[in-house]
Short mmCIF file of C-alpha atoms and ligand atoms in Angstrom, two decimals:
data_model
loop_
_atom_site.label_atom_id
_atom_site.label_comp_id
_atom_site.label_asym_id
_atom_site.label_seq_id
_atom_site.Cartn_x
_atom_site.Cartn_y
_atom_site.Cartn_z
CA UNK A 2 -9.17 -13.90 32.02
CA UNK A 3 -6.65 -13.20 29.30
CA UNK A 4 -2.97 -13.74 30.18
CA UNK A 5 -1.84 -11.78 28.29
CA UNK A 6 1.67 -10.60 30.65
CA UNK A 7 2.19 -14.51 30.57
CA UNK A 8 2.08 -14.48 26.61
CA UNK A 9 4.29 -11.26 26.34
CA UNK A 10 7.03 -12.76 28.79
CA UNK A 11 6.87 -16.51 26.62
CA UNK A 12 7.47 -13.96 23.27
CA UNK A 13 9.84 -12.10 24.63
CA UNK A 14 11.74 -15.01 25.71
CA UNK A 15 12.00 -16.92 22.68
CA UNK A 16 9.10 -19.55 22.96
CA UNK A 17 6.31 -20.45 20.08
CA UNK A 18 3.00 -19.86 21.55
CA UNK A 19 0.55 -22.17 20.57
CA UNK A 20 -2.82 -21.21 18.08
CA UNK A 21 -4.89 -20.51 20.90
CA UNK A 22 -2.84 -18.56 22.66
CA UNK A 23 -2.18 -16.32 20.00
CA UNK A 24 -5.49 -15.91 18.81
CA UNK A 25 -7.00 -15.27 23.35
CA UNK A 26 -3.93 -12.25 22.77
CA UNK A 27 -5.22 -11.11 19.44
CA UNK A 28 -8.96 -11.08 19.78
CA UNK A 29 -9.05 -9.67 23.22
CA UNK A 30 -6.99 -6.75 22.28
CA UNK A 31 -10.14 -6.19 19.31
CA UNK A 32 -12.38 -6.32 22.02
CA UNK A 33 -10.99 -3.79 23.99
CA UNK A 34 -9.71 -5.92 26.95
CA UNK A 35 -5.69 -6.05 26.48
CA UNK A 36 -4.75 -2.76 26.29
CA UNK A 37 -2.53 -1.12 23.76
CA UNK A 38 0.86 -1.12 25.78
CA UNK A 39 0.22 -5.05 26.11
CA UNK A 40 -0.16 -5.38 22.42
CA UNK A 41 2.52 -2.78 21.54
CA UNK A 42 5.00 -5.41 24.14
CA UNK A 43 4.10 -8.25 22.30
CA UNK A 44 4.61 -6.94 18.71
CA UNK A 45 7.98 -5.53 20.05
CA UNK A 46 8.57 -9.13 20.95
CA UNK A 47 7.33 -10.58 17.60
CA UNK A 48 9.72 -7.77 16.16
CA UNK A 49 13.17 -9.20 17.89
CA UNK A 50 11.98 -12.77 17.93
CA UNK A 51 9.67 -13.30 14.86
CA UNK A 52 6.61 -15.82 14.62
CA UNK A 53 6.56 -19.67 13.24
CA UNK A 54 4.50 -20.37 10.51
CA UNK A 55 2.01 -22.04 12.57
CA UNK A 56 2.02 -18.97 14.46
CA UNK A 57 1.82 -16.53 11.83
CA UNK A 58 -1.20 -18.72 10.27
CA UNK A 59 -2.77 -18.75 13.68
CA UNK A 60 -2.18 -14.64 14.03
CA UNK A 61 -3.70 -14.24 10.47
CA UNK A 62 -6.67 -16.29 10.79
CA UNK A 63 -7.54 -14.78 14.57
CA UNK A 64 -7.52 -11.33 12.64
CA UNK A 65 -9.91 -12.74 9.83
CA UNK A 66 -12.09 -13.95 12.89
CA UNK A 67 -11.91 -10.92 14.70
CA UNK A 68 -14.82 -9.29 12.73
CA UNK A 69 -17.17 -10.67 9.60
CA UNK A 70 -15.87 -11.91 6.09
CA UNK A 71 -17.48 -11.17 2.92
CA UNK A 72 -18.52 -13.38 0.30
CA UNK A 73 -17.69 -11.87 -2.83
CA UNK A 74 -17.97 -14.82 -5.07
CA UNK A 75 -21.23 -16.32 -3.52
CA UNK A 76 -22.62 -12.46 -3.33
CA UNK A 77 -21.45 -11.80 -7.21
CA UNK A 78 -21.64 -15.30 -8.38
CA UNK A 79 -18.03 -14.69 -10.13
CA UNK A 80 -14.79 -14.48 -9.74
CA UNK A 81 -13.65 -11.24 -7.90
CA UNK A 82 -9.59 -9.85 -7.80
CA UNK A 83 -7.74 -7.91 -5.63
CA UNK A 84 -4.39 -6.51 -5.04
CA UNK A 85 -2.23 -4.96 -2.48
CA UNK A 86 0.85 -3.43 -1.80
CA UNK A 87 3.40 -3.73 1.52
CA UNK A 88 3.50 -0.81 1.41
CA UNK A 89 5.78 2.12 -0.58
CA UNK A 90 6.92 5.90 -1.41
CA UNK A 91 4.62 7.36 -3.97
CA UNK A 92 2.51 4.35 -4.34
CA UNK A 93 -0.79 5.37 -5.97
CA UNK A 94 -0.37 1.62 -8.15
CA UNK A 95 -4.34 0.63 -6.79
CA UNK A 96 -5.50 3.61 -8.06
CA UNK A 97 -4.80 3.41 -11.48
CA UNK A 98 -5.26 -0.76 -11.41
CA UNK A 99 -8.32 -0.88 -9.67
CA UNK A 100 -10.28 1.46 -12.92
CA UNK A 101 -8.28 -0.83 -15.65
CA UNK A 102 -9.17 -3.94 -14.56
CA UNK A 103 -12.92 -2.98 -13.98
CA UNK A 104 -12.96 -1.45 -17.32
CA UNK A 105 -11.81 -5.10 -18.64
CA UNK A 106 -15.03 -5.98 -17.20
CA UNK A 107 -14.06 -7.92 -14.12
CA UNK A 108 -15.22 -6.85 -10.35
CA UNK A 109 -12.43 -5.48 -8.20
CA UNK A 110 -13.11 -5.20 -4.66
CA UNK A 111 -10.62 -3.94 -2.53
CA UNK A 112 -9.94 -3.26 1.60
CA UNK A 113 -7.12 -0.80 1.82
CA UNK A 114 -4.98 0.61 5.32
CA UNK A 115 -3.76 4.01 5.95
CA UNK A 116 0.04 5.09 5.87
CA UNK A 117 2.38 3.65 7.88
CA UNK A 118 5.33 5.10 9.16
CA UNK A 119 6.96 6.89 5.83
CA UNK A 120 4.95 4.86 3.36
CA UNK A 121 1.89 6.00 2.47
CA UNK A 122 -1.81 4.92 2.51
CA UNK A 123 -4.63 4.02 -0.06
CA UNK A 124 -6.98 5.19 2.40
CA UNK A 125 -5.54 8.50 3.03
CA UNK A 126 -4.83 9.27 -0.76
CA UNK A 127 -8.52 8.42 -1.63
CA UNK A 128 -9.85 11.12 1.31
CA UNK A 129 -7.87 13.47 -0.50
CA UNK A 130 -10.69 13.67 -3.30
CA UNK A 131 -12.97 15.92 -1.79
CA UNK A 132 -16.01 13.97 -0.59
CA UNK A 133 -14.66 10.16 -1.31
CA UNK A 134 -16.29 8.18 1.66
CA UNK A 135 -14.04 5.12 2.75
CA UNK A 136 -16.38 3.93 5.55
CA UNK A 137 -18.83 1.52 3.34
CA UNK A 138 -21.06 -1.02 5.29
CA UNK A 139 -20.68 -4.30 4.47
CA UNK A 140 -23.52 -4.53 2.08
CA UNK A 141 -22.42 -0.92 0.84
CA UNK A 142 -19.23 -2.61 -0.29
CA UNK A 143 -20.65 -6.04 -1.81
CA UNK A 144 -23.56 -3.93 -3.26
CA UNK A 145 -20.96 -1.35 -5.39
CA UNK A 146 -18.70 -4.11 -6.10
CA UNK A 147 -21.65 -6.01 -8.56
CA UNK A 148 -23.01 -2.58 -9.54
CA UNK A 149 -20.05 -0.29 -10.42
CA UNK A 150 -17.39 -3.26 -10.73
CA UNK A 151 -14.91 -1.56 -8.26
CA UNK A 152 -14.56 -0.71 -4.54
CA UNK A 153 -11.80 0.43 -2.81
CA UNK A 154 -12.80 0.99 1.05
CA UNK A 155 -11.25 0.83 4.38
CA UNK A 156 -11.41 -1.48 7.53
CA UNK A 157 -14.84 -0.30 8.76
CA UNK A 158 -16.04 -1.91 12.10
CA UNK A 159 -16.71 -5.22 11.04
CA UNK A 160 -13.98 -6.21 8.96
CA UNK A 161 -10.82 -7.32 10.42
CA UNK A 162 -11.08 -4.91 13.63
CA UNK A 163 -8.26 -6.45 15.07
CA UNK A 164 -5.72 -5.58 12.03
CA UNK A 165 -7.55 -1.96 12.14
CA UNK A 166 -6.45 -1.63 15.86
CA UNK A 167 -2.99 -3.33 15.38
CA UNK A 168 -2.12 -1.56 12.59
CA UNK A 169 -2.36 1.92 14.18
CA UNK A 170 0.00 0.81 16.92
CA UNK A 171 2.33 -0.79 14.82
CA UNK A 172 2.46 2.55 13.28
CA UNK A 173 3.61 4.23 16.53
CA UNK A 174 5.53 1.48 18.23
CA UNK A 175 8.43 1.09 15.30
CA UNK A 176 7.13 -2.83 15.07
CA UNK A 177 6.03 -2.60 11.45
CA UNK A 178 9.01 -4.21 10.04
CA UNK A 179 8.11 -8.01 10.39
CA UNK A 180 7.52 -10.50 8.07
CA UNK A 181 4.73 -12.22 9.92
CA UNK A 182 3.07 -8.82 11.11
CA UNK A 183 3.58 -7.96 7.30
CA UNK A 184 1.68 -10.81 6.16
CA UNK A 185 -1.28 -11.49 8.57
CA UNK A 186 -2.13 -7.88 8.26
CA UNK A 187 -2.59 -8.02 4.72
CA UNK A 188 -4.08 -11.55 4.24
CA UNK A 189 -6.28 -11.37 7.10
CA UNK A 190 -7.75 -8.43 5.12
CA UNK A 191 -7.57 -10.40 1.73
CA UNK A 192 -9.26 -13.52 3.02
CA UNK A 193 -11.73 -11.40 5.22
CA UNK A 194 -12.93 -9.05 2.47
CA UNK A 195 -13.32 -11.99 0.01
CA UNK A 196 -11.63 -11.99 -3.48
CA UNK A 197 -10.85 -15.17 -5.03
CA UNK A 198 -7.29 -13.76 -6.94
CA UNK A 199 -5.18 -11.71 -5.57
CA UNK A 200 -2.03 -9.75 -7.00
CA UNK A 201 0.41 -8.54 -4.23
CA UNK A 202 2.97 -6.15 -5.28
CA UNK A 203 5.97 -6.83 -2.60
CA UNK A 204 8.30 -3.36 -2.49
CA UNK A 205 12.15 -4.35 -1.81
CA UNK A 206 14.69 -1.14 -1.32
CA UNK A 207 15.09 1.39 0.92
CA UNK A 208 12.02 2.80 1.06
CA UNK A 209 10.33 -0.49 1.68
CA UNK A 210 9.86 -2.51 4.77
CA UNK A 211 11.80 -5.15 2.98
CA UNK A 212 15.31 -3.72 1.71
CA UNK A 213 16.85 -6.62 0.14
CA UNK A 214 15.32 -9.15 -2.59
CA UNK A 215 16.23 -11.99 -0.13
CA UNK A 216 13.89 -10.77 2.29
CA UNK A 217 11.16 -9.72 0.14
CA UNK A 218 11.21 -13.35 -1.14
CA UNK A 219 10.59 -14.42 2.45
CA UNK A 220 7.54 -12.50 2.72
CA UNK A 221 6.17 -13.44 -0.74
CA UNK A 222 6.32 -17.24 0.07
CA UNK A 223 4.66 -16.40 3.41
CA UNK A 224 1.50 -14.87 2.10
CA UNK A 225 1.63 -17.22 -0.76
CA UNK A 226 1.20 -20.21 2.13
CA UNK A 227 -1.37 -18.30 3.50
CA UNK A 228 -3.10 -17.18 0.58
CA UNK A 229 -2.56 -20.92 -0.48
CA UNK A 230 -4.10 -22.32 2.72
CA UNK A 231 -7.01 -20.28 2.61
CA UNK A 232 -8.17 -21.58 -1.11
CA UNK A 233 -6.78 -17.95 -2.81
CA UNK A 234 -5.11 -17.56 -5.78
CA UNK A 235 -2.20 -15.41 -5.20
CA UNK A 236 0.16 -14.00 -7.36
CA UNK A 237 3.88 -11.91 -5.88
CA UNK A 238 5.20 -9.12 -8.05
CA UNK A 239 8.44 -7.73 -6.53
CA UNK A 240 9.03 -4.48 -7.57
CA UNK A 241 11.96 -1.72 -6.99
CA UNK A 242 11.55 0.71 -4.15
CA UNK A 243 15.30 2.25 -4.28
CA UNK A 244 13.79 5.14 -5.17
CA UNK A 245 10.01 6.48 -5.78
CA UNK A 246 7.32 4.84 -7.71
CA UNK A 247 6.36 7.68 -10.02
CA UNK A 248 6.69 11.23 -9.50
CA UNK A 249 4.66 12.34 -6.92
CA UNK A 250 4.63 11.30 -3.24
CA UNK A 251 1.98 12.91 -0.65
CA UNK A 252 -2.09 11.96 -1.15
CA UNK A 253 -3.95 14.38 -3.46
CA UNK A 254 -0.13 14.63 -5.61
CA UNK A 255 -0.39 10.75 -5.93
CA UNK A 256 -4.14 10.38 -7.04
CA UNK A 257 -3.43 13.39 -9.76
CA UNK A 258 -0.91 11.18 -11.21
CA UNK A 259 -2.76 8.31 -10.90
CA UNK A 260 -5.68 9.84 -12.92
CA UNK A 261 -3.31 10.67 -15.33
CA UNK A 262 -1.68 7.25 -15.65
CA UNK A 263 -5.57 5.94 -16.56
CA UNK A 264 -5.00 8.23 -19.02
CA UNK A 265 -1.67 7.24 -20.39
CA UNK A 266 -0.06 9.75 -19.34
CA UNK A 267 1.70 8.79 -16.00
CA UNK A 268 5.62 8.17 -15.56
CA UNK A 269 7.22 4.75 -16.67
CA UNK A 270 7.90 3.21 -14.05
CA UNK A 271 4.44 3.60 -12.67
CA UNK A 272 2.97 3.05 -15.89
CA UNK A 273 4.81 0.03 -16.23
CA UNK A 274 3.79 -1.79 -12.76
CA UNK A 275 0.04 -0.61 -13.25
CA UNK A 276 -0.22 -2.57 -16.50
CA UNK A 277 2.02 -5.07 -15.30
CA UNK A 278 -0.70 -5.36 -12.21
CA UNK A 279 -3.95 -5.36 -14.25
CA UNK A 280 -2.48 -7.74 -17.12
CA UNK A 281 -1.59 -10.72 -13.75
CA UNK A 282 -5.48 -9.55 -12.38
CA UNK A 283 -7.19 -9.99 -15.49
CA UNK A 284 -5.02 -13.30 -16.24
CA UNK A 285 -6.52 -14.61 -13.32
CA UNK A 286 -9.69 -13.33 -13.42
CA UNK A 287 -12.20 -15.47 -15.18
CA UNK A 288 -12.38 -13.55 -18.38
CA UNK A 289 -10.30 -16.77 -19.64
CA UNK A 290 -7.40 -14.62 -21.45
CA UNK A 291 -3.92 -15.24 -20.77
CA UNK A 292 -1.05 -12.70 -19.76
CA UNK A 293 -0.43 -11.47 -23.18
CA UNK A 294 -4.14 -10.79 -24.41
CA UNK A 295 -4.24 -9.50 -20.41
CA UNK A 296 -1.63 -6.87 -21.09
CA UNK A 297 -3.24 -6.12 -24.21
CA UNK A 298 -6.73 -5.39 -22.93
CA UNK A 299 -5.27 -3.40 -20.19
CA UNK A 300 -3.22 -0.75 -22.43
CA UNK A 301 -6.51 -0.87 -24.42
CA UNK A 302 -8.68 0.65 -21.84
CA UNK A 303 -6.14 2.90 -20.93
CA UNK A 304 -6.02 3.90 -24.66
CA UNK A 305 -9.88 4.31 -25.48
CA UNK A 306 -11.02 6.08 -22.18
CA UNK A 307 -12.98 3.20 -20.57
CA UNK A 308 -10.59 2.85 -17.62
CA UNK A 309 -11.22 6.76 -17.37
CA UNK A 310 -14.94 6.28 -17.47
CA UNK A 311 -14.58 3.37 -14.55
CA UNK A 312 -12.50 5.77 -12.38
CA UNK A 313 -15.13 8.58 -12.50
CA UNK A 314 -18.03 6.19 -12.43
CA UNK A 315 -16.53 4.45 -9.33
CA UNK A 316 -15.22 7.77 -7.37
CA UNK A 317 -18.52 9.02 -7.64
CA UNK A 318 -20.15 5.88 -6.04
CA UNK A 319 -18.32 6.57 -3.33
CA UNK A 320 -19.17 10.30 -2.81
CA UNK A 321 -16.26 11.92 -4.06
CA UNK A 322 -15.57 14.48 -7.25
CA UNK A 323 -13.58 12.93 -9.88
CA UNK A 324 -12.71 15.92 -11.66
CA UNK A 325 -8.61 16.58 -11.42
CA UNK A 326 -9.81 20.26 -10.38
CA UNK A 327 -11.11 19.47 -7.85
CA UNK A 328 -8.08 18.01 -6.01
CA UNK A 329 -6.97 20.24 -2.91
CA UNK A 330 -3.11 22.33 -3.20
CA UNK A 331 -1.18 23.22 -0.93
CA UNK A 332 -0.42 27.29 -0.61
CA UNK A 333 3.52 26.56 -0.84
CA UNK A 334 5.21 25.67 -3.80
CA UNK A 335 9.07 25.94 -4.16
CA UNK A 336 11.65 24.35 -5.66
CA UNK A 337 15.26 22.15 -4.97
CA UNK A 338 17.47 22.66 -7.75
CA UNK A 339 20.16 20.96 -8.22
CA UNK A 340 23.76 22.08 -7.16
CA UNK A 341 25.98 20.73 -10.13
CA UNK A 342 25.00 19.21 -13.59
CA UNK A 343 25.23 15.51 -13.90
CA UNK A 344 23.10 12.77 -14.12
CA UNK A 345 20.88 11.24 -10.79
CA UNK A 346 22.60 8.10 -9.64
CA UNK A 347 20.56 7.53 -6.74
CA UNK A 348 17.09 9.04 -5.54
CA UNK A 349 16.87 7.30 -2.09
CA UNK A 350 13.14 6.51 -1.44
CA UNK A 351 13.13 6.70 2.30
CA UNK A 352 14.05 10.42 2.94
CA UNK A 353 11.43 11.44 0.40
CA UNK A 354 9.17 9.05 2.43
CA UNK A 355 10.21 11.05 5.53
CA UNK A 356 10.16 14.60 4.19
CA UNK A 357 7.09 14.10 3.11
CA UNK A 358 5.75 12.40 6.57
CA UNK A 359 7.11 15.59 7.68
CA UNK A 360 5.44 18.28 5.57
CA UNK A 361 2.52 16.61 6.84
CA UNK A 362 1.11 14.02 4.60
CA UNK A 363 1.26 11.31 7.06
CA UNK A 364 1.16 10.66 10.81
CA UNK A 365 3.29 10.68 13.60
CA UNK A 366 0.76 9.66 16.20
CA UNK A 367 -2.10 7.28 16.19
CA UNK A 368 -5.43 9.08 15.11
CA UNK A 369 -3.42 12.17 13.97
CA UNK A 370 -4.73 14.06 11.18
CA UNK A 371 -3.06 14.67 7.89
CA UNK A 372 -2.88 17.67 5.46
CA UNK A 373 -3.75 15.94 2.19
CA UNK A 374 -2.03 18.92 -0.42
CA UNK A 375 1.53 18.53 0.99
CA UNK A 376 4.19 16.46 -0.35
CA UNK A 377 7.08 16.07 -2.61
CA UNK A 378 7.33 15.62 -6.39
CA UNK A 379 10.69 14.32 -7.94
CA UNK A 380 11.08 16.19 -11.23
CA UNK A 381 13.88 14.01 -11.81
CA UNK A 382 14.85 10.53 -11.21
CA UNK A 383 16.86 8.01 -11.79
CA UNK A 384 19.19 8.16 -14.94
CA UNK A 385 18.14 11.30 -15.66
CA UNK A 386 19.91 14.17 -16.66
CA UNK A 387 20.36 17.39 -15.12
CA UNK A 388 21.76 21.11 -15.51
CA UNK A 389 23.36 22.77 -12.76
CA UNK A 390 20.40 25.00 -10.69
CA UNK A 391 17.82 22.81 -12.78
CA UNK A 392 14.76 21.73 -10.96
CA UNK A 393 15.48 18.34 -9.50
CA UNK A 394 12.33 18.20 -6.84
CA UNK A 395 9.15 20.58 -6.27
CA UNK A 396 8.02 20.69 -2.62
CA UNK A 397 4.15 21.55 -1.22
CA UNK A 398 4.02 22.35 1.65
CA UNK A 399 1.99 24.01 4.20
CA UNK A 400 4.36 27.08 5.13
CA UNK A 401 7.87 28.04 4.30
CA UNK A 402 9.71 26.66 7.60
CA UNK A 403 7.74 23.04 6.78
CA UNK A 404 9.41 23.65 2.89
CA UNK A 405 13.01 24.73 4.61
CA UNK A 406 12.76 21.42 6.78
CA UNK A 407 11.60 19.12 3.49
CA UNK A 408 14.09 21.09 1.21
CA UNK A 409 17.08 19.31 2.96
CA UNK A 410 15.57 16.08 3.17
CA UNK A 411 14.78 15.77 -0.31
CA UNK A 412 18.52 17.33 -1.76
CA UNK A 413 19.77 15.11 0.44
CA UNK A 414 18.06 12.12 -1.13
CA UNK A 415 19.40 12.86 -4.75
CA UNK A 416 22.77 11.68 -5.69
CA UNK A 417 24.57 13.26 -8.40
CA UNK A 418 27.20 11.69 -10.75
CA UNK A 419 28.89 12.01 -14.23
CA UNK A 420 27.29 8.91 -15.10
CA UNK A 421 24.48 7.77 -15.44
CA UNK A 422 23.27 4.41 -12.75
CA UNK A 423 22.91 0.97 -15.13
CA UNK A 424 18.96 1.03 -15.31
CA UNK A 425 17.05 -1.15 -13.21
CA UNK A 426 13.38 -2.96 -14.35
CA UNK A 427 10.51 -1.77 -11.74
CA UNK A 428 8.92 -5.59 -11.84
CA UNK A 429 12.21 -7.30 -9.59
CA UNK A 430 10.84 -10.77 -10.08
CA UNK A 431 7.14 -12.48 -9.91
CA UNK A 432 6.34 -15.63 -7.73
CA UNK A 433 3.42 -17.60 -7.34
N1 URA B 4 0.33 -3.09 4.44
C1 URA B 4 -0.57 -3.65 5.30
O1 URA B 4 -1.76 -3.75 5.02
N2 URA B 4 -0.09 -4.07 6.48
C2 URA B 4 1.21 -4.01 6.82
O2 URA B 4 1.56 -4.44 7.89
C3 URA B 4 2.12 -3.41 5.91
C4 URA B 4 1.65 -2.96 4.72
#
């Protein structure tokens, strides 16, 4: 008998909870017998009150035990990498990094989440190829990881159930914003899905669940201890979120300019964190090169085709149809111009996160479906210049009262001045 109204009220009131405790909560909600609006109480608790480290190690490793862990080193007999986000406008990083780094020659094996509340999801961008199955079994995912070098796939049954479950509600319940949450979900799924290095790419600004550096620095050193105690190697970049990563925010958008950031020709600042990304990957990978002949290797594939040929190689393992044509669109294109001339001094990240939640491209209930053409691309950015009715934005949506709705949203995101902002590097700082 789970007491689980016992465990909420001891939250809620402040106390630490011991290991077991958490872990009777945690795994009985994965099997189905504490019920959502217990779990959603307790996260809501964890929200206001936060978790100890001992409890946020206990939390993580429960999730790991929830379902079955993968031996990716034993099953490969090598070293295999990994990265993940917390989680971002516009960032399609994985999809670009996941090709490189394979085309280096060194496995990548990846289990991603969907969106989650403005940000958006691996998962859901990936569905947008037509075809692209994220559902691999177990030995599906071990099995493509040896013969292709790269799989990118999502919390099927038997991996981390619990953070599957939990992460849906947290979605819905406005309890996605805590450290510890942060961290367990995403190193339960690192340690369960088995990669010995892993690169985490920790978004601070406004469009990130972390909005200052200070706090982002707090969540770094958490799922470095946990990567730490669980025998990972575990590198933080912290990167800018102030305003989008790249150009393009809403699923099949974001893998188009992914595809064409394997091809070196994506935006800077995306360009920048992808080979930023592979160069700490294949650093720690066991191809023995440091960060420099790392880097080098990266912009090499990127250069000669081979990530290319690793992008279509692995999308068609998984089902889908790599060709850029083949991408869906939506049936409404229009543009925001921009009122005056100037130069953009701010592109705020989070209402382009929410007009394009909005237009459709992610979810506003658990389970909802999403329309994978709409979104928002952001012609202009940061320290760029503009001419009075020039394009600033290009919205797709799904119907002209959806682009009317996103339209303000997104003006309102851009601020206009006479000068331009001082520029700011996309890689903040790196720990680890
Ligand atoms: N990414 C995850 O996998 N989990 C979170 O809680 C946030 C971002």
């Amino acid at each position: 008998m789970i007491r689980a109204v016992e465990l909420i009220q001891r939250k809620r009131d402040g106390e630490e909870l011991d290991g077991g405790e958490i872990a009777e909560l945690v795994l009985g909600y994965a099997r189905g017998e504490v019920p959502d609006y217990q779990l959603a109480a307790f996260c809501m608790a964890v929200y206001f009150h936060g978790l100890s480290s001992a409890e946020t190690f206990a939390l993580t490793d429960a999730m790991v035990r929830s379902g079955e862990t993968i031996d990716l080193h034993g099953a490969l007999g090598r070293r295999v990498v990994d990265k993940h986000s917390t989680g971002g406008v516009g960032d399609k990083t994985t999809l670009a990094v996941g090709p490189i780094v394979a085309a280096c020659g060194v496995p990548f094996g990846k289990m991603s989440g969907r969106g989650l509340g403005h940000t958006g999801g691996t998962l859901d961008k990936l569905e947008s190829i037509p075809g692209f199955r994220v559902e691999l079994s177990t030995e599906e995912f071990v099995a493509q990881v040896r013969d292709v070098g790269l799989a990118i796939v999502g919390q099927t049954a038997d991996l981390v159930p619990a953070d599957k479950k939990l992460y849906a509600l947290r979605d819905v319940t406005a309890t996605v914003e805590n450290v510890s949450l942060i961290a367990a979900s995403i190193m339960s799924k690192k340690i369960a899905a088995g990669a010995d290095a892993i690169v985490l790419d920790v978004k601070v600004g406004d469009g990130a669940f972390m909005k200052t550096l200070a706090d982002a620095q707090v969540l770094a050193e958490t799922m470095l201890a946990l990567g730490e105690r669980a025998g990972r190697r575990v590198v933080c970049l912290l990167t800018d979120m102030d305003q989008p990563l790249g150009r393009a925010v809403g699923n099949a958008l974001e893998v188009r300019e992914a595809r064409a950031c394997i091809c070196g020709e994506g935006p800077s600042d995306l360009a920048e964190l992808v080979l930023d990304a592979s160069a700490h990957l294949l650093a720690l990978s066991d191809l023995d090169v440091d960060r420099n002949e790392a880097r080098r290797l990266a912009e090499q594939a990127v250069a000669d085709g081979s990530a290319l040929a690793a992008y279509e190689r692995w999308v068609r393992a998984q089902g889908g149809d790599p060709d850029e044509g083949a991408l869906p669109r939506a049936p409404v294109v229009r543009e925001v111009v921009a009122p005056r001339a100037g130069f953009v001094r701010q592109l705020a990240a989070l209402p382009v996160g929410v007009a394009a939640l909005h237009l459709g491209a992610g979810r506003g209930e658990k389970d909802a479906p999403i329309d994978h053409t709409v979104g928002v691309v952001c012609l202009k950015k940061r320290g760029d210049a503009v001419a009075e009715g020039e394009p600033l934005a290009e919205l797709h949506a799904r119907g002209e009262r959806e682009a009317d709705d996103a339209a303000t949203r997104v003006l309102a995101a851009y601020e206009l001045g006479d000068e331009p902002p001082r520029p700011r590097p996309i890689v903040l700082d790196t720990l680890g």
